PDB file of C-alpha atoms in Angstrom:
ATOM      1  CA  MET A 849     -25.530  16.149   7.321  1.00  0.00           C
ATOM      2  CA  ILE A 850     -25.521  12.717   5.671  1.00  0.00           C
ATOM      3  CA  GLN A 851     -29.156  12.131   6.618  1.00  0.00           C
ATOM      4  CA  GLY A 852     -30.064  15.416   4.996  1.00  0.00           C
ATOM      5  CA  ALA A 853     -28.319  14.277   1.840  1.00  0.00           C
ATOM      6  CA  LYS A 854     -30.823  11.513   1.062  1.00  0.00           C
ATOM      7  CA  THR A 855     -32.541  13.588  -1.576  1.00  0.00           C
ATOM      8  CA  GLY A 856     -31.753  16.501  -3.836  1.00  0.00           C
ATOM      9  CA  TRP A 857     -28.448  17.641  -5.174  1.00  0.00           C
ATOM     10  CA  TRP A 858     -26.501  17.765  -1.891  1.00  0.00           C
ATOM     11  CA  PRO A 859     -24.807  14.357  -2.268  1.00  0.00           C
ATOM     12  CA  HIS A 860     -23.589  15.258  -5.753  1.00  0.00           C
ATOM     13  CA  ALA A 861     -22.441  18.688  -4.557  1.00  0.00           C
ATOM     14  CA  LEU A 862     -20.472  17.213  -1.667  1.00  0.00           C
ATOM     15  CA  LEU A 863     -18.878  14.614  -3.931  1.00  0.00           C
ATOM     16  CA  ALA A 864     -17.972  17.291  -6.473  1.00  0.00           C
ATOM     17  CA  LEU A 865     -16.547  19.501  -3.716  1.00  0.00           C
ATOM     18  CA  GLY A 866     -14.427  16.613  -2.471  1.00  0.00           C
ATOM     19  CA  ILE A 867     -13.086  15.902  -5.958  1.00  0.00           C
ATOM     20  CA  VAL A 868     -12.332  19.589  -6.539  1.00  0.00           C
ATOM     21  CA  THR A 869     -10.506  19.707  -3.197  1.00  0.00           C
ATOM     22  CA  VAL A 870      -8.312  16.756  -4.204  1.00  0.00           C
ATOM     23  CA  LEU A 871      -7.554  18.216  -7.635  1.00  0.00           C
ATOM     24  CA  THR A 872      -6.744  21.700  -6.336  1.00  0.00           C
ATOM     25  CA  THR A 873      -4.500  20.220  -3.639  1.00  0.00           C
ATOM     26  CA  VAL A 874      -2.617  18.183  -6.245  1.00  0.00           C
ATOM     27  CA  TYR A 875      -2.294  21.376  -8.311  1.00  0.00           C
ATOM     28  CA  GLY A 876      -1.040  23.220  -5.233  1.00  0.00           C
ATOM     29  CA  VAL A 877       1.628  20.562  -4.639  1.00  0.00           C
ATOM     30  CA  TRP A 878       2.770  20.930  -8.249  1.00  0.00           C
ATOM     31  CA  GLN A 879       2.858  24.730  -7.995  1.00  0.00           C
ATOM     32  CA  HIS A 880       4.866  24.715  -4.748  1.00  0.00           C
ATOM     33  CA  PHE A 881       7.285  21.979  -5.801  1.00  0.00           C
ATOM     34  CA  THR A 882      10.970  22.464  -5.092  1.00  0.00           C
ATOM     35  CA  PRO A 883      13.696  19.806  -5.371  1.00  0.00           C
ATOM     36  CA  LEU A 884      15.664  21.458  -2.558  1.00  0.00           C
ATOM     37  CA  PRO A 885      15.556  20.032   0.989  1.00  0.00           C
ATOM     38  CA  ILE A 886      13.629  22.205   3.429  1.00  0.00           C
ATOM     39  CA  ALA A 887      14.443  22.734   7.127  1.00  0.00           C
ATOM     40  CA  ASP A 888      14.457  19.331   8.904  1.00  0.00           C
ATOM     41  CA  GLN A 889      15.142  17.521   5.627  1.00  0.00           C
ATOM     42  CA  TRP A 890      18.801  18.498   5.764  1.00  0.00           C
ATOM     43  CA  ASP A 891      19.509  16.425   8.847  1.00  0.00           C
ATOM     44  CA  GLY A 892      16.383  14.252   8.929  1.00  0.00           C
ATOM     45  CA  GLY A 893      16.719  13.320   5.262  1.00  0.00           C
ATOM     46  CA  ILE A 894      20.229  13.810   3.909  1.00  0.00           C
ATOM     47  CA  GLY A 895      21.957  13.449   7.277  1.00  0.00           C
ATOM     48  CA  PHE A 896      19.905  10.353   8.039  1.00  0.00           C
ATOM     49  CA  TYR A 897      20.800   8.828   4.653  1.00  0.00           C
ATOM     50  CA  MET A 898      24.513   9.260   5.316  1.00  0.00           C
ATOM     51  CA  ARG A 899      24.173   7.703   8.769  1.00  0.00           C
ATOM     52  CA  ALA A 900      22.048   4.868   7.345  1.00  0.00           C
ATOM     53  CA  LEU A 901      24.820   3.926   4.939  1.00  0.00           C
ATOM     54  CA  GLN A 902      27.155   3.412   7.913  1.00  0.00           C
ATOM     55  CA  ASP A 903      24.799   1.993  10.555  1.00  0.00           C
ATOM     56  CA  PRO A 904      21.287   1.358   9.166  1.00  0.00           C
ATOM     57  CA  ALA A 905      19.902  -0.364  12.288  1.00  0.00           C
ATOM     58  CA  HIS A 906      20.657   2.665  14.446  1.00  0.00           C
ATOM     59  CA  ALA A 907      19.838   5.298  11.826  1.00  0.00           C
ATOM     60  CA  PHE A 908      16.345   4.021  11.048  1.00  0.00           C
ATOM     61  CA  PHE A 909      15.291   3.860  14.723  1.00  0.00           C
ATOM     62  CA  GLU A 910      17.131   6.839  16.188  1.00  0.00           C
ATOM     63  CA  GLN A 911      15.049   9.691  17.574  1.00  0.00           C
ATOM     64  CA  HIS A 912      14.213  12.839  15.628  1.00  0.00           C
ATOM     65  CA  ASN A 913      13.336  15.212  18.474  1.00  0.00           C
ATOM     66  CA  GLU A 914      10.689  13.181  20.346  1.00  0.00           C
ATOM     67  CA  HIS A 915       9.760  11.040  17.334  1.00  0.00           C
ATOM     68  CA  ARG A 916      11.019   7.806  15.826  1.00  0.00           C
ATOM     69  CA  LEU A 917      10.327   8.186  12.099  1.00  0.00           C
ATOM     70  CA  ALA A 918      11.179   4.643  11.016  1.00  0.00           C
ATOM     71  CA  PHE A 919       8.276   4.426   8.545  1.00  0.00           C
ATOM     72  CA  SER A 920       8.944   7.792   6.897  1.00  0.00           C
ATOM     73  CA  ARG A 921      12.665   7.065   6.797  1.00  0.00           C
ATOM     74  CA  LEU A 922      11.933   4.220   4.405  1.00  0.00           C
ATOM     75  CA  LEU A 923      10.514   6.851   2.056  1.00  0.00           C
ATOM     76  CA  PHE A 924      13.378   9.282   2.712  1.00  0.00           C
ATOM     77  CA  PHE A 925      15.963   6.599   1.990  1.00  0.00           C
ATOM     78  CA  ALA A 926      14.226   5.489  -1.212  1.00  0.00           C
ATOM     79  CA  ASP A 927      13.877   9.072  -2.450  1.00  0.00           C
ATOM     80  CA  ILE A 928      17.611   9.745  -2.146  1.00  0.00           C
ATOM     81  CA  ARG A 929      18.850   6.305  -3.151  1.00  0.00           C
ATOM     82  CA  TRP A 930      16.648   5.596  -6.167  1.00  0.00           C
ATOM     83  CA  PHE A 931      14.885   8.845  -7.115  1.00  0.00           C
ATOM     84  CA  GLY A 932      17.707  11.356  -6.979  1.00  0.00           C
ATOM     85  CA  GLY A 933      16.572  13.080  -3.771  1.00  0.00           C
ATOM     86  CA  ARG A 934      14.388  15.549  -5.679  1.00  0.00           C
ATOM     87  CA  ASN A 935      11.315  15.264  -3.415  1.00  0.00           C
ATOM     88  CA  VAL A 936       9.114  13.958  -6.232  1.00  0.00           C
ATOM     89  CA  SER A 937       8.586  10.526  -4.690  1.00  0.00           C
ATOM     90  CA  LEU A 938       8.111  12.056  -1.213  1.00  0.00           C
ATOM     91  CA  LEU A 939       5.407  14.476  -2.353  1.00  0.00           C
ATOM     92  CA  ALA A 940       3.728  11.691  -4.311  1.00  0.00           C
ATOM     93  CA  GLY A 941       3.936   9.560  -1.166  1.00  0.00           C
ATOM     94  CA  ASN A 942       2.151  12.267   0.827  1.00  0.00           C
ATOM     95  CA  LEU A 943      -0.707  12.227  -1.678  1.00  0.00           C
ATOM     96  CA  VAL A 944      -0.871   8.421  -1.694  1.00  0.00           C
ATOM     97  CA  LEU A 945      -0.983   8.254   2.111  1.00  0.00           C
ATOM     98  CA  ALA A 946      -3.667  10.949   2.203  1.00  0.00           C
ATOM     99  CA  SER A 947      -5.691   8.983  -0.358  1.00  0.00           C
ATOM    100  CA  ALA A 948      -5.335   5.822   1.737  1.00  0.00           C
ATOM    101  CA  LEU A 949      -6.457   7.739   4.834  1.00  0.00           C
ATOM    102  CA  ALA A 950      -9.528   9.156   3.072  1.00  0.00           C
ATOM    103  CA  PHE A 951     -10.446   5.726   1.668  1.00  0.00           C
ATOM    104  CA  THR A 952      -9.982   4.041   5.059  1.00  0.00           C
ATOM    105  CA  LEU A 953     -12.156   6.666   6.748  1.00  0.00           C
ATOM    106  CA  TYR A 954     -14.793   6.050   4.087  1.00  0.00           C
ATOM    107  CA  ARG A 955     -14.664   2.251   4.447  1.00  0.00           C
ATOM    108  CA  VAL A 956     -14.722   2.300   8.256  1.00  0.00           C
ATOM    109  CA  THR A 957     -17.789   4.536   8.232  1.00  0.00           C
ATOM    110  CA  LEU A 958     -19.548   2.251   5.748  1.00  0.00           C
ATOM    111  CA  HIS A 959     -18.789  -0.712   7.988  1.00  0.00           C
ATOM    112  CA  HIS A 960     -20.716   0.871  10.847  1.00  0.00           C
ATOM    113  CA  ALA A 961     -23.608   2.442   8.931  1.00  0.00           C
ATOM    114  CA  ALA A 962     -25.939   1.185   6.226  1.00  0.00           C
ATOM    115  CA  LEU A 963     -25.979   4.051   3.740  1.00  0.00           C
ATOM    116  CA  SER A 964     -27.817   4.607   0.499  1.00  0.00           C
ATOM    117  CA  CYS A 965     -25.961   5.332  -2.744  1.00  0.00           C
ATOM    118  CA  ARG A 966     -26.630   9.060  -2.304  1.00  0.00           C
ATOM    119  CA  GLN A 967     -25.290   8.988   1.239  1.00  0.00           C
ATOM    120  CA  LYS A 968     -22.197   7.101   0.086  1.00  0.00           C
ATOM    121  CA  ARG A 969     -21.484   9.843  -2.462  1.00  0.00           C
ATOM    122  CA  ALA A 970     -21.835  12.454   0.258  1.00  0.00           C
ATOM    123  CA  LEU A 971     -19.575  10.476   2.581  1.00  0.00           C
ATOM    124  CA  ALA A 972     -16.921  10.097  -0.122  1.00  0.00           C
ATOM    125  CA  GLY A 973     -16.987  13.832  -0.744  1.00  0.00           C
ATOM    126  CA  ILE A 974     -16.730  14.666   2.957  1.00  0.00           C
ATOM    127  CA  SER A 975     -13.815  12.233   3.426  1.00  0.00           C
ATOM    128  CA  MET A 976     -11.864  13.799   0.569  1.00  0.00           C
ATOM    129  CA  LEU A 977     -12.755  17.315   1.682  1.00  0.00           C
ATOM    130  CA  PHE A 978     -11.393  16.919   5.196  1.00  0.00           C
ATOM    131  CA  VAL A 979      -8.290  14.867   4.383  1.00  0.00           C
ATOM    132  CA  PHE A 980      -7.180  16.944   1.384  1.00  0.00           C
ATOM    133  CA  SER A 981      -8.047  20.347   2.844  1.00  0.00           C
ATOM    134  CA  TRP A 982      -5.439  22.952   1.893  1.00  0.00           C
ATOM    135  CA  MET A 983      -5.481  24.119   5.521  1.00  0.00           C
ATOM    136  CA  GLN A 984      -2.687  21.562   6.005  1.00  0.00           C
ATOM    137  CA  SER A 985      -0.855  22.680   2.870  1.00  0.00           C
ATOM    138  CA  GLU A 986       2.565  22.306   4.515  1.00  0.00           C
ATOM    139  CA  ASN A 987       1.946  18.595   5.019  1.00  0.00           C
ATOM    140  CA  PHE A 988       1.341  18.207   1.283  1.00  0.00           C
ATOM    141  CA  THR A 989       4.082  20.478  -0.052  1.00  0.00           C
ATOM    142  CA  TRP A 990       6.906  19.429   2.283  1.00  0.00           C
ATOM    143  CA  GLY A 991       8.466  16.056   1.566  1.00  0.00           C
ATOM    144  CA  PHE A 992       9.324  15.564   5.246  1.00  0.00           C
ATOM    145  CA  GLN A 993       5.693  15.371   6.412  1.00  0.00           C
ATOM    146  CA  SER A 994       4.586  11.847   5.448  1.00  0.00           C
ATOM    147  CA  GLN A 995       4.561  10.821   9.108  1.00  0.00           C
ATOM    148  CA  TRP A 996       1.533  13.043   9.772  1.00  0.00           C
ATOM    149  CA  PHE A 997      -0.595  11.095   7.324  1.00  0.00           C
ATOM    150  CA  ALA A 998       0.943   7.766   8.346  1.00  0.00           C
ATOM    151  CA  VAL A 999       0.232   8.021  12.072  1.00  0.00           C
ATOM    152  CA  TYR A1000      -3.467   8.760  11.517  1.00  0.00           C
ATOM    153  CA  LEU A1001      -3.777   6.057   8.887  1.00  0.00           C
ATOM    154  CA  PHE A1002      -2.164   3.349  11.035  1.00  0.00           C
ATOM    155  CA  ALA A1003      -4.080   4.413  14.147  1.00  0.00           C
ATOM    156  CA  LEU A1004      -7.395   4.219  12.299  1.00  0.00           C
ATOM    157  CA  CYS A1005      -6.456   0.817  10.877  1.00  0.00           C
ATOM    158  CA  ALA A1006      -5.502  -0.453  14.347  1.00  0.00           C
ATOM    159  CA  PHE A1007      -8.781   0.603  15.949  1.00  0.00           C
ATOM    160  CA  HIS A1008     -10.843  -0.777  13.089  1.00  0.00           C
ATOM    161  CA  ALA A1009      -8.936  -4.073  13.046  1.00  0.00           C
ATOM    162  CA  LEU A1010      -9.587  -4.586  16.760  1.00  0.00           C
ATOM    163  CA  ASP A1011     -13.274  -3.912  16.177  1.00  0.00           C
ATOM    164  CA  LEU A1012     -13.231  -6.632  13.508  1.00  0.00           C
ATOM    165  CA  VAL A1013     -11.613  -8.985  16.035  1.00  0.00           C
ATOM    166  CA  ALA A1014     -14.702  -8.689  18.227  1.00  0.00           C
ATOM    167  CA  GLN A1015     -16.992  -9.331  15.269  1.00  0.00           C
ATOM    168  CA  ALA A1016     -15.028 -12.410  14.226  1.00  0.00           C
ATOM    169  CA  GLN A1017     -15.135 -13.744  17.783  1.00  0.00           C
ATOM    170  CA  ALA A1018     -18.905 -13.233  17.854  1.00  0.00           C
ATOM    171  CA  GLN A1019     -19.066 -15.405  14.719  1.00  0.00           C
ATOM    172  CA  SER A1020     -16.744 -18.017  16.318  1.00  0.00           C
ATOM    173  CA  ASN A1021     -14.239 -17.502  13.495  1.00  0.00           C
ATOM    174  CA  THR A1022     -10.969 -18.003  15.379  1.00  0.00           C
ATOM    175  CA  ALA A1023      -8.668 -17.835  12.358  1.00  0.00           C
ATOM    176  CA  ARG A1024     -10.140 -14.550  11.187  1.00  0.00           C
ATOM    177  CA  SER A1025     -10.114 -13.162  14.729  1.00  0.00           C
ATOM    178  CA  ASN A1026      -6.412 -13.952  15.130  1.00  0.00           C
ATOM    179  CA  GLY A1027      -5.650 -12.409  11.751  1.00  0.00           C
ATOM    180  CA  TRP A1028      -7.338  -9.125  12.638  1.00  0.00           C
ATOM    181  CA  LEU A1029      -5.610  -9.124  16.030  1.00  0.00           C
ATOM    182  CA  VAL A1030      -2.224  -9.387  14.318  1.00  0.00           C
ATOM    183  CA  ALA A1031      -3.276  -6.562  11.981  1.00  0.00           C
ATOM    184  CA  ALA A1032      -4.302  -4.387  14.939  1.00  0.00           C
ATOM    185  CA  ILE A1033      -0.996  -4.934  16.744  1.00  0.00           C
ATOM    186  CA  ALA A1034       1.047  -4.426  13.561  1.00  0.00           C
ATOM    187  CA  SER A1035      -0.815  -1.178  12.819  1.00  0.00           C
ATOM    188  CA  SER A1036      -0.224   0.094  16.354  1.00  0.00           C
ATOM    189  CA  VAL A1037       3.494  -0.651  16.018  1.00  0.00           C
ATOM    190  CA  ALA A1038       3.573   1.166  12.659  1.00  0.00           C
ATOM    191  CA  ALA A1039       1.834   4.152  14.258  1.00  0.00           C
ATOM    192  CA  ALA A1040       4.417   4.223  17.055  1.00  0.00           C
ATOM    193  CA  LEU A1041       7.187   4.172  14.428  1.00  0.00           C
ATOM    194  CA  SER A1042       5.560   7.046  12.550  1.00  0.00           C
ATOM    195  CA  MET A1043       5.324   9.720  15.268  1.00  0.00           C
ATOM    196  CA  SER A1044       5.602   9.923  19.046  1.00  0.00           C
ATOM    197  CA  SER A1045       1.834  10.355  19.366  1.00  0.00           C
ATOM    198  CA  GLY A1046       1.476   6.933  17.745  1.00  0.00           C
ATOM    199  CA  VAL A1047       2.814   5.376  20.964  1.00  0.00           C
ATOM    200  CA  LEU A1048      -0.588   6.089  22.507  1.00  0.00           C
ATOM    201  CA  VAL A1049      -2.364   3.885  19.954  1.00  0.00           C
ATOM    202  CA  PHE A1050      -1.511   0.674  21.801  1.00  0.00           C
ATOM    203  CA  ALA A1051      -2.836   2.118  25.069  1.00  0.00           C
ATOM    204  CA  VAL A1052      -6.088   3.052  23.352  1.00  0.00           C
ATOM    205  CA  LEU A1053      -6.257  -0.470  21.885  1.00  0.00           C
ATOM    206  CA  LEU A1054      -6.043  -1.926  25.392  1.00  0.00           C
ATOM    207  CA  ALA A1055      -8.855   0.327  26.571  1.00  0.00           C
ATOM    208  CA  GLN A1056     -10.872  -0.595  23.495  1.00  0.00           C
ATOM    209  CA  ALA A1057     -10.266  -4.310  24.115  1.00  0.00           C
ATOM    210  CA  LEU A1058     -11.367  -4.009  27.758  1.00  0.00           C
ATOM    211  CA  TYR A1059     -14.505  -2.186  26.661  1.00  0.00           C
TER     212      TYR A1059
END
């Protein structure tokens, strides 16, 4: 699709469609806003906050079903402690994480492909279109869902960082190679502390390193 977007109006159309998708999703979040906790937020948010006040080390790393939501619990804690527990900061956090995911997807693709300006516009539009699709509306409108964006973001960062390790080693840049390796490991740990599926990131990193 990107190759077909070298000429004509397709790159501009895709970029416009991506922007419209972002704007309509933001509008949808505003329209569906409620300050009340929903479902898992009662125990996973308010209940967690009360436990964190008594034993923060255990509360932040305890299991929620099969997950350990340590990263998202930082957001949950901040929302209740400093923002009145009204979901505003959590919903904004969902949008920020989605934006970071779309931007990272865009940057990683650019790193592996030499694209023209028209193709870059098309790529930006496609990245926004897929990440901000209203098909996952619940992830945007429910303050408890930041972990879904986080696990994909950290996994993508981990895989890309390990790829940059190999490039730095090829250039005999040891300091840069070590830095990217630390970033890859840190991202894999963050993914594991976002959702249970994030535990698999480190295993994929090992396979990627062997390859």
